[in-house]
Coordinates of C-alpha atoms in Angstrom, one line a residue:
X287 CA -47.0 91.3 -118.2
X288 CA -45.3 93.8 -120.4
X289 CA -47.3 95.9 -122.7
X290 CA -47.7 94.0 -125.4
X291 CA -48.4 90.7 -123.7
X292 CA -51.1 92.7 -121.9
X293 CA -52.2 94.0 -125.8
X294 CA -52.0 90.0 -127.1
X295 CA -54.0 88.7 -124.2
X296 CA -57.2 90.8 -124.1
X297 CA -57.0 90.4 -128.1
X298 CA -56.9 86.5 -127.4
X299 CA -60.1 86.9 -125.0
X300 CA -62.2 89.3 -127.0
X301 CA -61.3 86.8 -129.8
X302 CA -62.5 84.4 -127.9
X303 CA -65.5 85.3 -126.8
X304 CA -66.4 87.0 -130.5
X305 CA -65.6 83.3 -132.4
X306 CA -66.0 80.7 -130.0
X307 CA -69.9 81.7 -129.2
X308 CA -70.8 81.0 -133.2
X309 CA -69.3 77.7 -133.2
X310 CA -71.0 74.3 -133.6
X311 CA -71.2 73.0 -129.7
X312 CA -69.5 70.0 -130.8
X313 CA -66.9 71.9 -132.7
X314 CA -66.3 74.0 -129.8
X315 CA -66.0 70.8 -127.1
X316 CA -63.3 69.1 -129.6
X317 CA -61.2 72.7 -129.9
X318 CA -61.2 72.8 -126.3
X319 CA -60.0 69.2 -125.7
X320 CA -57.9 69.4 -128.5
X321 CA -56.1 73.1 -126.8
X322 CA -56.4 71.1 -123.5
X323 CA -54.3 68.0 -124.8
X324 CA -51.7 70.3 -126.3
X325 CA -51.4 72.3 -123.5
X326 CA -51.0 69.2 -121.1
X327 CA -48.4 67.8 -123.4
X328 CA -46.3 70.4 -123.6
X329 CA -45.8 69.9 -119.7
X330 CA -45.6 74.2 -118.6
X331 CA -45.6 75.4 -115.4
X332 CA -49.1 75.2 -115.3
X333 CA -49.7 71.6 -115.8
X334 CA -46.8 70.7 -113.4
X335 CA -48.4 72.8 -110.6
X336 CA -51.4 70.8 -111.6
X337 CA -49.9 67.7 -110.9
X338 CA -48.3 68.9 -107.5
X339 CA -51.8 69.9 -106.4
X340 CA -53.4 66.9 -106.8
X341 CA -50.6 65.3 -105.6
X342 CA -51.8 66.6 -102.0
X343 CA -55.1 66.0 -102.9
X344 CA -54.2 61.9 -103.5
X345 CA -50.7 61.6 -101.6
X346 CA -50.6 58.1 -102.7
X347 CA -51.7 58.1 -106.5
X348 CA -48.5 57.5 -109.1
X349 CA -47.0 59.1 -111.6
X350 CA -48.9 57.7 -114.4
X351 CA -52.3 58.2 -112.1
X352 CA -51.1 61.9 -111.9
X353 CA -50.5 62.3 -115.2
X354 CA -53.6 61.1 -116.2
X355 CA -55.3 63.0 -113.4
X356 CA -54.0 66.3 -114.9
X357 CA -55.0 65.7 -118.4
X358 CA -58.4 64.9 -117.5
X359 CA -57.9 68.5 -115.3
X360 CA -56.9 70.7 -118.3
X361 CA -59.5 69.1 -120.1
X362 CA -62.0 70.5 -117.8
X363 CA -60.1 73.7 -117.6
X364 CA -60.3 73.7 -120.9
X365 CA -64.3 72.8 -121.0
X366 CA -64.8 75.7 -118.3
X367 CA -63.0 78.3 -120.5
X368 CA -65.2 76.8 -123.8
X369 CA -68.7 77.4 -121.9
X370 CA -67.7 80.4 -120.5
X371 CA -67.1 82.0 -123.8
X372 CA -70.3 80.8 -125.0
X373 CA -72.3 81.0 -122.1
X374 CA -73.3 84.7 -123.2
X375 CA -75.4 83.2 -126.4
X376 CA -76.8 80.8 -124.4
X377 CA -80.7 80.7 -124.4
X378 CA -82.6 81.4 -121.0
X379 CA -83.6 77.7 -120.9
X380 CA -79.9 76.5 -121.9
X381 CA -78.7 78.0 -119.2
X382 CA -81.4 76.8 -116.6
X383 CA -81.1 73.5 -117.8
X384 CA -77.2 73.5 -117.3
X385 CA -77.0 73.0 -114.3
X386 CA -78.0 70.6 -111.3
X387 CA -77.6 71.8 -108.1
X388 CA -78.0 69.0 -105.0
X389 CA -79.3 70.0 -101.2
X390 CA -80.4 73.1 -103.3
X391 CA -83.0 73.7 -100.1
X392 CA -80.1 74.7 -97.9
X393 CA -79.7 78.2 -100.3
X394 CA -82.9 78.2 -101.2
X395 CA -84.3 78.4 -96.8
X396 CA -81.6 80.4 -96.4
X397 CA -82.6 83.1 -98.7
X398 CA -86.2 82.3 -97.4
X399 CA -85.0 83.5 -94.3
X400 CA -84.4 86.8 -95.4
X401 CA -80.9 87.3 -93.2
X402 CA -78.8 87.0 -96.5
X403 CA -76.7 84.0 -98.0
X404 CA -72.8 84.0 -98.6
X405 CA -72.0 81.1 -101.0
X406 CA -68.1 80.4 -101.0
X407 CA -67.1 78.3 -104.1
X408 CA -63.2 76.3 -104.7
X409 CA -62.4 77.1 -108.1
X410 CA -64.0 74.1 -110.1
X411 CA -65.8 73.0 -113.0
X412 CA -67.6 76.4 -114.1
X413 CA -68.6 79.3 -111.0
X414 CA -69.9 81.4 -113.6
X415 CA -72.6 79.0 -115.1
X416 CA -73.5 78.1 -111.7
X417 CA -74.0 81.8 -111.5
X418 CA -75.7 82.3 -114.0
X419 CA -78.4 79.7 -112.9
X420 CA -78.6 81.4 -109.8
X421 CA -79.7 84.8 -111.6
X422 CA -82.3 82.9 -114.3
X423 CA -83.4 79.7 -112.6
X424 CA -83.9 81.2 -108.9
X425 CA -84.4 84.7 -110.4
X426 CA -82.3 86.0 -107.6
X427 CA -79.2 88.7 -108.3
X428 CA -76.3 88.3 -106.5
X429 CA -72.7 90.3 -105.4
X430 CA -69.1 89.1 -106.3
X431 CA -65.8 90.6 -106.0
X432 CA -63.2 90.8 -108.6
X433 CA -59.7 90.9 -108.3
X434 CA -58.6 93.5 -110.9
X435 CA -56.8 92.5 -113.7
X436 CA -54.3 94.2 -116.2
X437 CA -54.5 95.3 -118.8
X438 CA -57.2 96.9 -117.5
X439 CA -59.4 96.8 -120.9
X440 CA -59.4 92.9 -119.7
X441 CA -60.5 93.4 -116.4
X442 CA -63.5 95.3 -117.9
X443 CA -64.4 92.3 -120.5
X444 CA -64.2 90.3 -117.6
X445 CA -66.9 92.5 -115.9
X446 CA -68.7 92.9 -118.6
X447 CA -69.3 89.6 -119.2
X448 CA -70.5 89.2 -115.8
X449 CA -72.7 91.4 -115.5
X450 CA -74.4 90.8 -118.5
X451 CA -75.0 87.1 -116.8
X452 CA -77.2 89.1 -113.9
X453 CA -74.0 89.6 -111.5
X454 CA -72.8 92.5 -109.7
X455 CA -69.5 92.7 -109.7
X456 CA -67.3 95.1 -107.5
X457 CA -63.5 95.8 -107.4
X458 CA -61.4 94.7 -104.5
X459 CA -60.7 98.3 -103.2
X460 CA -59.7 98.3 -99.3
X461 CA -63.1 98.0 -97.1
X462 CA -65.4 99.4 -100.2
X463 CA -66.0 96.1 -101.3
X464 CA -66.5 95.0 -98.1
X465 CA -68.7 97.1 -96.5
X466 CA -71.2 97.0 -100.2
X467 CA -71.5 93.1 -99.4
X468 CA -72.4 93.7 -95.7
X469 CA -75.1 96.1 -96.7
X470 CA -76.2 93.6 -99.6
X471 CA -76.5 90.8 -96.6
X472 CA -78.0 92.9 -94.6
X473 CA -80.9 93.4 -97.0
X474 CA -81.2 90.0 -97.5
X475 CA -79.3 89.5 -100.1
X476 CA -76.5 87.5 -101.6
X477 CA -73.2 87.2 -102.3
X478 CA -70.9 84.8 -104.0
X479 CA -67.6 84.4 -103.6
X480 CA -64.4 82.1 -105.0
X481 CA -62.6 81.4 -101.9
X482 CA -60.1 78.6 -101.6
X483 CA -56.9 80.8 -102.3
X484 CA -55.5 84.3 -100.6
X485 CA -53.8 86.7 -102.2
X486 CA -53.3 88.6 -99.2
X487 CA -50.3 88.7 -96.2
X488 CA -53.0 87.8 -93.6
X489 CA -55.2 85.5 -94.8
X490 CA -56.4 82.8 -92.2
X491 CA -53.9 79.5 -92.3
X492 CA -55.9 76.5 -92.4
X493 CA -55.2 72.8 -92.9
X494 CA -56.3 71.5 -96.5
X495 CA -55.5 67.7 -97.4
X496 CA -53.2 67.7 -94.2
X497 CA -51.0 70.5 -95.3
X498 CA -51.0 74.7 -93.9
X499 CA -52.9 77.3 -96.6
X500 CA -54.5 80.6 -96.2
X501 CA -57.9 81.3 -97.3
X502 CA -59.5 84.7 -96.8
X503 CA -61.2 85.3 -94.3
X504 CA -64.2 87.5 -95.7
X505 CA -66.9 84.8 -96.0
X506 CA -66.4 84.2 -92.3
X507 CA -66.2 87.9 -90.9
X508 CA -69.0 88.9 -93.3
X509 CA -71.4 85.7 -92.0
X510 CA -70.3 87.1 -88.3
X511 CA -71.4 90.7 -89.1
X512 CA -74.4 90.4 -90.6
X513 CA -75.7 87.0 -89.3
X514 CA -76.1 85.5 -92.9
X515 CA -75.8 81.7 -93.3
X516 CA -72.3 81.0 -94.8
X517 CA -72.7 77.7 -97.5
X518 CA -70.0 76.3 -99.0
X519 CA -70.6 75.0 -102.7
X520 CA -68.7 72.6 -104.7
X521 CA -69.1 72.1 -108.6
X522 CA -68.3 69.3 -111.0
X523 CA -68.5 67.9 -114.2
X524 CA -69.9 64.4 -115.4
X525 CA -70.2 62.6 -118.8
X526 CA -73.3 64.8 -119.6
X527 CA -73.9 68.3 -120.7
X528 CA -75.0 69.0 -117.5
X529 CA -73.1 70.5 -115.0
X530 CA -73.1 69.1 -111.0
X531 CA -72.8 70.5 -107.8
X532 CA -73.2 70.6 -103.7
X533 CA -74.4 73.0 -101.4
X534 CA -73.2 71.9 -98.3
X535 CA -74.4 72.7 -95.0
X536 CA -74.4 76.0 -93.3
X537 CA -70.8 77.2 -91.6
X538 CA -71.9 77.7 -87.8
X539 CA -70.7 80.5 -86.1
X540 CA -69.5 79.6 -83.0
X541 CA -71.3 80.8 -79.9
X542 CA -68.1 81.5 -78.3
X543 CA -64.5 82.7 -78.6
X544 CA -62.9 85.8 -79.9
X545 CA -63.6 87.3 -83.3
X546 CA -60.5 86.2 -85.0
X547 CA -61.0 82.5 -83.0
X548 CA -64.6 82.6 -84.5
X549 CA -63.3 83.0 -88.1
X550 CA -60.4 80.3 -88.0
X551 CA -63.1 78.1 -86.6
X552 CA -65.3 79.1 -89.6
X553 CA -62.5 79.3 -92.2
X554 CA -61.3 75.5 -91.6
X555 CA -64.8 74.3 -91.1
X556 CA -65.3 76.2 -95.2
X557 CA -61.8 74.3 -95.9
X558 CA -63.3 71.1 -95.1
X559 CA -66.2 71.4 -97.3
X560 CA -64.1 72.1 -100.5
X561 CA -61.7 69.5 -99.4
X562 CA -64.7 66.7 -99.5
X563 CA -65.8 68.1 -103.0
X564 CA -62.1 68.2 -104.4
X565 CA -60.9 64.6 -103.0
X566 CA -64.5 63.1 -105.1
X567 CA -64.0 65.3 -108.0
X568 CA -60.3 65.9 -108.5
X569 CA -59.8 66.6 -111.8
X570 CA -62.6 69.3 -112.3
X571 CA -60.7 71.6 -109.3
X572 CA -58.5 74.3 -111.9
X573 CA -55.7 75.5 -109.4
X574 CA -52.9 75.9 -111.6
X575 CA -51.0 78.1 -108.9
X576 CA -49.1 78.0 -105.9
X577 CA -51.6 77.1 -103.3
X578 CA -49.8 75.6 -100.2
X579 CA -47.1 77.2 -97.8
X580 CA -44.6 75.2 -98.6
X581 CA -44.9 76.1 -102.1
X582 CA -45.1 79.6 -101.5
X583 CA -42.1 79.5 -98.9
X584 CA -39.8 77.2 -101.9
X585 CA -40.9 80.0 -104.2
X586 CA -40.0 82.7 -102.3
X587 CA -42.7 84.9 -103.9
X588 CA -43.9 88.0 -102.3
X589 CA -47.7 88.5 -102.4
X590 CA -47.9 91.2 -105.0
X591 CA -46.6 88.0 -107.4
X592 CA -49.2 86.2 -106.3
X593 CA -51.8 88.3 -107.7
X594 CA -50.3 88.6 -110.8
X595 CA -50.0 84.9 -110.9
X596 CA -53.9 85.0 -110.7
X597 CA -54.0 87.4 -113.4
X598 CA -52.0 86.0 -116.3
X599 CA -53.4 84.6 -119.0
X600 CA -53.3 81.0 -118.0
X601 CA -56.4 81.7 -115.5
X602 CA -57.7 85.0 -115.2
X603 CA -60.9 84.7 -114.7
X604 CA -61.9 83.6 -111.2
X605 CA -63.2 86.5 -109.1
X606 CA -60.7 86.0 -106.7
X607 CA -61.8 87.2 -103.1
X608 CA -58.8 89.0 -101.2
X609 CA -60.9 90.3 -98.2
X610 CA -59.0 89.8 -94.6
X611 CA -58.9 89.8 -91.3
X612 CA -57.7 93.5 -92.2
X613 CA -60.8 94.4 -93.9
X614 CA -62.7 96.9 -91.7
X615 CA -65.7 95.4 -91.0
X616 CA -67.8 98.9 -90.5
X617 CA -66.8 100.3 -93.6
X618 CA -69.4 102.3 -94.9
X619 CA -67.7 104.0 -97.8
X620 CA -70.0 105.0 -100.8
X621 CA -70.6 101.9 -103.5
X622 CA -68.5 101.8 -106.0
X623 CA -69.5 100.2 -109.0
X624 CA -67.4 99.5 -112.2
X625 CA -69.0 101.0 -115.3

């Protein structure tokens, strides 16, 4: 973005999180259906890479079933970015009450355990109420990683705002980030992470709804390293105020094979469990980007356009989760923790 674009979007954001929070709820849900109808209408880049999405996600659906697919989608973009600007004014019991979590027990014995927990979330329906929960229901603080975004007033709003839901958010910075998780698993801990899209060159390729991705490999080398259970999660909307979601079962680690076989094992295995939540729950899954090889290839984009992709305005705020099979797995640099 040039600088001005950078100036207008972190105005738009710190407008939106200093108006939106003081409106009526049901004022806020008709603005964000009515931005989401607009948007889809307009039929941008965005909605279109929508509609190609889910059209690998139901090869055989029509045009009209598309179509109608992807308004119902920006609508729940649109719902996601609504909460998310007012989830910072929500009371303690709002917030514990917005969400309901099933096979909860497989988090909740895994932190029981005391060997850490890694939850690895697709981007759908809202990741940072479901966070939030996490940190007031279960009283338990967790680690994230955030992509860093420019203009880098933005990237601190983002931050900001997560932290002051009970996060701990750390920049992507070579093995820093890496190596602060490991020692938060370690301990016991855990970490979340969004985990369905690499922005790196060597992310692991997998095969989601029959087609070759790459999803990073962190979750994987990190459940390897420090023996914590790896659970993936998927989220979703229904036609309450309450929001849904899955913890699936634990990712094993297989007993044998190389390090780099163990993690493509693990990776697919992850890719499978946000492919059964997606194919039930299309519409709330918000990946308005290039996702597939194919698409990539067609675009000809090089990587470093791929994380600017992810942090333009049209969907900036996913902590996007870049760590590798490149990502030393001993590093032991000193924390680094954004202000």
């Amino acid at each position: 973005m040039t600088s001005l674009q950078d100036r207008l979007a972190d105005g738009a954001y710190a407008l939106g999180w200093s108006t939106v929070k003081k409106l009526p709820e049901p004022v806020a849900v008709r603005l964000g259906q009515t931005i989401a109808d607009l948007a889809w209408k307009r039929r941008g880049k965005g909605v279109l890479r929508l509609e190609s999405n889910y059209a690998r996600v139901l090869p055989d659906a029509t045009p009209e079933r598309l179509a109608e697919l992807s308004k119902a989608g920006m609508r729940s973009y649109l719902r996601y970015w609504m909460e998310s600007f007012r989830l910072p004014a929500w009371s303690a019991d709002r917030v514990r009450g917005g969400f309901e979590p099933k096979d909860l027990h497989h988090l909740t014995d895994g932190l029981a355990a005391g060997k850490g927990v890694i939850l690895a979330l697709p981007h759908m329906a809202n990741w940072d109420l479901a966070g939030a929960w996490v940190t007031s229901k279960l009283e338990t603080p967790f680690t994230t990683v955030a992509e860093r975004l420019k203009p880098e007033s933005l990237y601190d709003r983002f931050v900001a705002y997560r932290e002051g839901l009970g996060m701990e958010v750390l920049p992507h910075s070579g093995g820093t980030a890496f190596g602060t998780l490991a020692r938060r698993l370690r301990d016991g801990g855990l970490v979340c992470l969004v985990a369905e899209r690499d922005l790196s060159s060597s992310g692991v390729e997998v095969r989601f709804f029959g087609e070759a991705t790459r999803m990073p490999a962190g979750p994987a080398l990190l459940a390897q390293q420090t023996g914590a259970a790896l659970l993936p999660v998927t989220l979703w909307y229904d036609d309450s105020t309450v929001m849904q979601g899955r913890v699936h079962p634990p990712v094993e680690i297989p007993v044998s094979g190389t390090r780099a076989e163990k993690t493509s094992v693990m990776t697919q295995a992850m890719a499978d469990a946000f492919a059964t939540g997606i194919a039930e729950h299309p519409e709330d899954w918000h990946m308005l980007q290039r996702l597939w090889l194919k698409d990539l290839d067609a675009g000809k984009a090089p990587r470093e356009s791929l994380a600017q992709e992810s942090a333009n305005p049209g969907h900036p705020v996913a902590p996007e989760t870049p760590l590798t099979s490149e990502t030393p797995l001993t590093s032991e640099a000193p924390e680094k923790r954004t202000p």
